[in-house]
Amino acid sequence: MILTKKLSLSGCVLLLFFGLACGNSVAQEASGTTPGTITSKPPTSHPPSHNLANQATNPASPLVQLQLQNVFKPDNDNSSGYANQFIIQPVLPFHLSDTGYFKNLITRWTLPIVNTSNPDGPLDSTSGTGDLTGLFVPAHVTKVSEDFGFEWGPVGAVVAPTASSSRLGSGKWSMGGGALFIAGRSNLFTHGDSLQFGAYGYNVWDVGGDTDRAGVNELFFGPILVYHFKEFLRQPGWYVRWTDELMSFDWKENGEASLPLGGA
């Protein structure tokens, strides 16, 4: 459910999820290797390091991913009909150093495919691509114990005006920054479950683009809360999480905000 000035529904589908609930996690633990990582023994704050499900839900993990998310809004203010946003989000890690403070650089790219609702006025609904957003996170890992550790890193952000329509993007090149922190605790209770928690956020400002369009000054923020089950229905890799859709606050548009509420 997304709560802005309207009531909406959101759905989230991870392309990797089929591997988490099935045999991929089992095979992963048996082999002791991590497909898609840059180094042979990638650092992680979520022991055991070979747990694919824990790495897939960690935004600072050096794991190659393709995440797909769909947000459906059946009703919108000052408009009629539904709106839909399908998000394509590849995650590509790069190895920086074996001994440096930041060993990996995580890049996360987000391209929305949008279908807007009909506004109350002469305009019709619009479909097409939105602006492309790239996030860059160099991650530092601190392992406190065998069961607890954390990661942190600065967040760099760049937004390219790739929208196919002026209604679907800002028309501006934007840049900004922020920070990410995520901790992990394993072997919870007597079941061997684990917990990930933290947050990340960033602010972007326009640095170029269409001079006739309004400027950009927007904050994005999201909590991280994921509970991993050691086994569920006799299968490893299951988890429940707070929605990974980011909250937003527009400093220029009269403080307009979006507050997603939900889970997956």
CSV table of C-alpha atoms in Angstrom, one decimal:
chain,number,residue,atom,x,y,z
A,1,MET,CA,0.0,0.0,0.0
A,2,ILE,CA,1.3,3.4,-0.9
A,3,LEU,CA,0.1,6.4,1.1
A,4,THR,CA,0.7,9.8,-0.5
A,5,LYS,CA,-2.4,12.0,-1.0
A,6,LYS,CA,-4.2,8.9,-2.3
A,7,LEU,CA,-4.6,5.3,-1.5
A,8,SER,CA,-2.7,2.9,-3.7
A,9,LEU,CA,-1.6,-0.7,-4.0
A,10,SER,CA,2.0,-1.8,-4.7
A,11,GLY,CA,3.4,-5.1,-5.7
A,12,CYS,CA,7.0,-6.2,-5.8
A,13,VAL,CA,8.5,-9.1,-7.8
A,14,LEU,CA,12.1,-10.0,-7.5
A,15,LEU,CA,13.4,-12.0,-10.5
A,16,LEU,CA,15.8,-13.8,-8.2
A,17,PHE,CA,13.1,-14.9,-5.8
A,18,PHE,CA,12.4,-18.1,-7.6
A,19,GLY,CA,16.0,-19.2,-6.8
A,20,LEU,CA,15.6,-18.2,-3.1
A,21,ALA,CA,12.6,-20.4,-2.5
A,22,CYS,CA,13.9,-23.3,-4.5
A,23,GLY,CA,17.0,-25.3,-5.0
A,24,ASN,CA,19.4,-22.5,-5.8
A,25,SER,CA,20.0,-21.6,-2.1
A,26,VAL,CA,20.5,-25.3,-1.2
A,27,ALA,CA,23.0,-25.8,-4.0
A,28,GLN,CA,24.7,-22.5,-3.0
A,29,GLU,CA,25.2,-23.6,0.6
A,30,ALA,CA,26.5,-27.0,-0.5
A,31,SER,CA,29.1,-25.6,-2.9
A,32,GLY,CA,30.2,-22.8,-0.6
A,33,THR,CA,30.6,-20.4,-3.5
A,34,THR,CA,28.6,-17.3,-4.5
A,35,PRO,CA,27.5,-17.0,-8.1
A,36,GLY,CA,27.6,-13.5,-9.5
A,37,THR,CA,30.1,-12.1,-7.0
A,38,ILE,CA,33.3,-10.2,-8.0
A,39,THR,CA,35.7,-11.8,-5.5
A,40,SER,CA,36.1,-15.4,-4.5
A,41,LYS,CA,35.2,-14.6,-0.9
A,42,PRO,CA,33.2,-11.4,-0.9
A,43,PRO,CA,32.9,-9.7,2.5
A,44,THR,CA,29.5,-9.5,4.0
A,45,SER,CA,27.9,-8.4,7.3
A,46,HIS,CA,25.3,-11.2,7.1
A,47,PRO,CA,26.9,-14.5,8.1
A,48,PRO,CA,27.0,-17.0,6.6
A,49,SER,CA,28.5,-15.3,3.5
A,50,HIS,CA,27.3,-18.0,1.1
A,51,ASN,CA,23.6,-17.4,1.9
A,52,LEU,CA,22.2,-16.1,-1.4
A,53,ALA,CA,18.9,-14.9,0.1
A,54,ASN,CA,20.8,-12.6,2.6
A,55,GLN,CA,22.9,-11.2,-0.2
A,56,ALA,CA,20.0,-10.6,-2.5
A,57,THR,CA,18.2,-8.4,0.0
A,58,ASN,CA,21.4,-6.4,1.0
A,59,PRO,CA,21.7,-3.3,-1.3
A,60,ALA,CA,25.5,-3.2,-0.5
A,61,SER,CA,26.2,-6.9,-1.4
A,62,PRO,CA,28.5,-7.6,-4.4
A,63,LEU,CA,25.9,-9.7,-6.2
A,64,VAL,CA,24.9,-9.4,-9.8
A,65,GLN,CA,21.1,-9.0,-9.8
A,66,LEU,CA,18.2,-8.0,-12.0
A,67,GLN,CA,15.3,-6.8,-9.9
A,68,LEU,CA,11.8,-6.2,-11.3
A,69,GLN,CA,9.1,-4.2,-9.4
A,70,ASN,CA,5.6,-3.2,-10.3
A,71,VAL,CA,3.6,-0.4,-8.6
A,72,PHE,CA,-0.1,-0.3,-9.4
A,73,LYS,CA,-2.3,2.7,-8.3
A,74,PRO,CA,-6.0,2.1,-8.8
A,75,ASP,CA,-7.0,5.6,-7.8
A,76,ASN,CA,-5.2,9.0,-7.9
A,77,ASP,CA,-6.0,12.5,-6.8
A,78,ASN,CA,-7.3,15.0,-9.5
A,79,SER,CA,-7.5,12.2,-12.1
A,80,SER,CA,-9.5,9.3,-13.2
A,81,GLY,CA,-8.4,5.7,-14.0
A,82,TYR,CA,-5.4,3.8,-12.8
A,83,ALA,CA,-1.7,4.4,-13.0
A,84,ASN,CA,1.1,1.8,-13.2
A,85,GLN,CA,4.9,1.9,-12.9
A,86,PHE,CA,7.0,-1.1,-13.9
A,87,ILE,CA,10.6,-0.7,-12.6
A,88,ILE,CA,13.7,-2.4,-14.2
A,89,GLN,CA,16.6,-2.4,-11.8
A,90,PRO,CA,19.9,-4.1,-12.6
A,91,VAL,CA,22.6,-4.3,-9.9
A,92,LEU,CA,26.2,-4.5,-11.1
A,93,PRO,CA,29.1,-4.7,-8.6
A,94,PHE,CA,32.8,-3.8,-9.3
A,95,HIS,CA,35.8,-5.0,-7.3
A,96,LEU,CA,38.0,-2.1,-6.2
A,97,SER,CA,40.6,-3.5,-3.9
A,98,ASP,CA,41.5,-6.5,-1.8
A,99,THR,CA,43.0,-4.4,1.0
A,100,GLY,CA,41.5,-1.0,0.7
A,101,TYR,CA,38.8,0.6,2.9
A,102,PHE,CA,36.2,0.2,0.3
A,103,LYS,CA,36.6,-3.2,-1.4
A,104,ASN,CA,33.6,-3.1,-3.8
A,105,LEU,CA,31.6,-0.5,-5.7
A,106,ILE,CA,27.9,-1.4,-6.0
A,107,THR,CA,26.0,0.3,-8.9
A,108,ARG,CA,22.2,0.2,-9.1
A,109,TRP,CA,20.4,1.4,-12.1
A,110,THR,CA,16.6,2.1,-12.1
A,111,LEU,CA,14.5,2.7,-15.3
A,112,PRO,CA,10.7,3.0,-14.8
A,113,ILE,CA,8.2,2.2,-17.5
A,114,VAL,CA,5.2,4.4,-16.6
A,115,ASN,CA,1.5,4.6,-17.5
A,116,THR,CA,-0.1,7.7,-16.0
A,117,SER,CA,-3.8,8.1,-15.2
A,118,ASN,CA,-6.1,10.6,-17.0
A,119,PRO,CA,-5.8,14.0,-15.3
A,120,ASP,CA,-8.9,16.1,-14.8
A,121,GLY,CA,-8.3,18.3,-17.8
A,122,PRO,CA,-7.6,18.1,-21.6
A,123,LEU,CA,-4.7,15.7,-21.3
A,124,ASP,CA,-5.0,11.9,-21.8
A,125,SER,CA,-3.0,9.2,-20.1
A,126,THR,CA,0.6,8.8,-21.1
A,127,SER,CA,2.8,5.7,-21.4
A,128,GLY,CA,6.6,5.5,-21.8
A,129,THR,CA,9.9,5.4,-20.1
A,130,GLY,CA,10.8,7.7,-17.2
A,131,ASP,CA,14.2,9.1,-16.1
A,132,LEU,CA,17.1,6.8,-15.6
A,133,THR,CA,18.6,6.8,-12.0
A,134,GLY,CA,22.0,5.4,-11.1
A,135,LEU,CA,23.2,4.9,-7.5
A,136,PHE,CA,26.9,4.2,-6.7
A,137,VAL,CA,27.8,2.8,-3.2
A,138,PRO,CA,31.4,1.9,-2.2
A,139,ALA,CA,30.8,-0.4,0.8
A,140,HIS,CA,33.0,-1.0,3.9
A,141,VAL,CA,32.4,-4.1,6.0
A,142,THR,CA,32.9,-4.5,9.7
A,143,LYS,CA,32.5,-7.9,11.2
A,144,VAL,CA,31.9,-7.7,14.9
A,145,SER,CA,31.4,-11.4,15.6
A,146,GLU,CA,30.4,-14.6,13.8
A,147,ASP,CA,26.8,-13.6,14.2
A,148,PHE,CA,26.8,-9.8,13.8
A,149,GLY,CA,28.3,-7.3,11.4
A,150,PHE,CA,27.5,-4.1,9.5
A,151,GLU,CA,28.3,-2.3,6.3
A,152,TRP,CA,28.2,1.4,5.5
A,153,GLY,CA,29.1,3.6,2.6
A,154,PRO,CA,28.5,7.0,0.9
A,155,VAL,CA,25.8,7.0,-1.9
A,156,GLY,CA,26.4,8.9,-5.1
A,157,ALA,CA,23.4,9.5,-7.4
A,158,VAL,CA,22.9,10.7,-10.9
A,159,VAL,CA,19.6,11.1,-12.8
A,160,ALA,CA,19.6,11.2,-16.7
A,161,PRO,CA,16.6,12.8,-18.5
A,162,THR,CA,15.6,9.7,-20.5
A,163,ALA,CA,11.8,10.2,-20.2
A,164,SER,CA,9.9,9.7,-23.4
A,165,SER,CA,7.5,12.4,-22.5
A,166,SER,CA,7.7,15.6,-20.5
A,167,ARG,CA,5.0,14.3,-18.2
A,168,LEU,CA,7.1,11.3,-17.2
A,169,GLY,CA,10.4,13.0,-16.2
A,170,SER,CA,12.0,16.2,-15.0
A,171,GLY,CA,13.8,17.1,-18.2
A,172,LYS,CA,16.9,17.7,-16.1
A,173,TRP,CA,20.3,16.2,-15.4
A,174,SER,CA,20.5,15.8,-11.6
A,175,MET,CA,23.2,14.7,-9.2
A,176,GLY,CA,23.5,14.3,-5.4
A,177,GLY,CA,24.6,12.1,-2.6
A,178,GLY,CA,23.7,10.5,0.7
A,179,ALA,CA,24.7,7.4,2.8
A,180,LEU,CA,23.8,3.8,3.5
A,181,PHE,CA,24.0,1.7,6.6
A,182,ILE,CA,22.9,-1.9,7.0
A,183,ALA,CA,23.6,-4.4,9.8
A,184,GLY,CA,23.0,-8.1,10.0
A,185,ARG,CA,22.4,-10.5,12.9
A,186,SER,CA,22.2,-14.3,12.4
A,187,ASN,CA,21.3,-17.3,14.6
A,188,LEU,CA,18.3,-15.6,16.1
A,189,PHE,CA,16.3,-17.5,18.8
A,190,THR,CA,16.6,-21.2,18.5
A,191,HIS,CA,15.7,-21.5,14.8
A,192,GLY,CA,18.8,-20.0,13.2
A,193,ASP,CA,16.9,-17.2,11.6
A,194,SER,CA,18.6,-13.9,10.7
A,195,LEU,CA,17.7,-10.2,10.6
A,196,GLN,CA,18.9,-7.3,8.4
A,197,PHE,CA,18.2,-3.7,9.4
A,198,GLY,CA,19.3,-0.2,8.4
A,199,ALA,CA,18.5,2.6,6.1
A,200,TYR,CA,19.8,4.6,3.1
A,201,GLY,CA,18.9,7.9,1.5
A,202,TYR,CA,20.1,10.6,-0.9
A,203,ASN,CA,19.2,14.1,-2.2
A,204,VAL,CA,19.5,15.2,-5.8
A,205,TRP,CA,19.7,18.7,-7.4
A,206,ASP,CA,19.5,19.6,-11.0
A,207,VAL,CA,22.8,20.5,-12.7
A,208,GLY,CA,21.6,20.9,-16.3
A,209,GLY,CA,19.0,20.1,-18.9
A,210,ASP,CA,15.9,21.9,-20.2
A,211,THR,CA,16.0,25.5,-18.9
A,212,ASP,CA,12.2,25.8,-19.3
A,213,ARG,CA,11.5,23.0,-16.8
A,214,ALA,CA,11.3,23.5,-13.1
A,215,GLY,CA,14.4,22.8,-11.0
A,216,VAL,CA,15.0,19.6,-9.0
A,217,ASN,CA,15.6,19.4,-5.3
A,218,GLU,CA,14.3,16.0,-4.0
A,219,LEU,CA,15.1,13.7,-1.1
A,220,PHE,CA,14.7,9.9,-1.2
A,221,PHE,CA,14.9,7.8,1.9
A,222,GLY,CA,14.1,4.2,2.8
A,223,PRO,CA,14.4,1.9,5.8
A,224,ILE,CA,15.8,-1.6,5.4
A,225,LEU,CA,14.1,-4.4,7.5
A,226,VAL,CA,14.3,-8.0,6.4
A,227,TYR,CA,13.6,-11.2,8.5
A,228,HIS,CA,15.2,-14.3,6.9
A,229,PHE,CA,13.9,-17.8,7.9
A,230,LYS,CA,16.4,-20.6,8.1
A,231,GLU,CA,13.7,-22.8,6.7
A,232,PHE,CA,10.0,-22.3,5.8
A,233,LEU,CA,7.9,-25.1,4.5
A,234,ARG,CA,11.1,-27.2,4.6
A,235,GLN,CA,12.8,-24.9,2.1
A,236,PRO,CA,15.6,-22.3,2.8
A,237,GLY,CA,15.7,-18.9,1.3
A,238,TRP,CA,12.3,-17.5,2.5
A,239,TYR,CA,12.1,-14.0,4.0
A,240,VAL,CA,9.6,-11.2,4.7
A,241,ARG,CA,10.6,-7.5,4.3
A,242,TRP,CA,9.5,-4.0,4.5
A,243,THR,CA,8.8,-2.5,1.0
A,244,ASP,CA,12.0,-1.4,-0.7
A,245,GLU,CA,10.2,1.5,-2.5
A,246,LEU,CA,11.8,4.7,-1.4
A,247,MET,CA,10.0,7.6,0.4
A,248,SER,CA,10.4,10.9,-1.4
A,249,PHE,CA,10.1,14.6,-0.4
A,250,ASP,CA,10.1,17.4,-3.0
A,251,TRP,CA,11.6,20.5,-1.5
A,252,LYS,CA,10.3,22.7,-4.4
A,253,GLU,CA,6.8,21.5,-5.0
A,254,ASN,CA,5.3,22.8,-1.8
A,255,GLY,CA,6.8,19.9,0.2
A,256,GLU,CA,5.0,17.2,-1.8
A,257,ALA,CA,5.8,13.8,-0.3
A,258,SER,CA,5.3,10.1,-1.1
A,259,LEU,CA,5.2,7.6,1.8
A,260,PRO,CA,5.1,4.0,0.7
A,261,LEU,CA,3.7,1.5,3.2
A,262,GLY,CA,3.8,-2.2,2.5
A,263,GLY,CA,5.8,-5.5,2.6
A,264,ALA,CA,7.0,-8.4,0.5
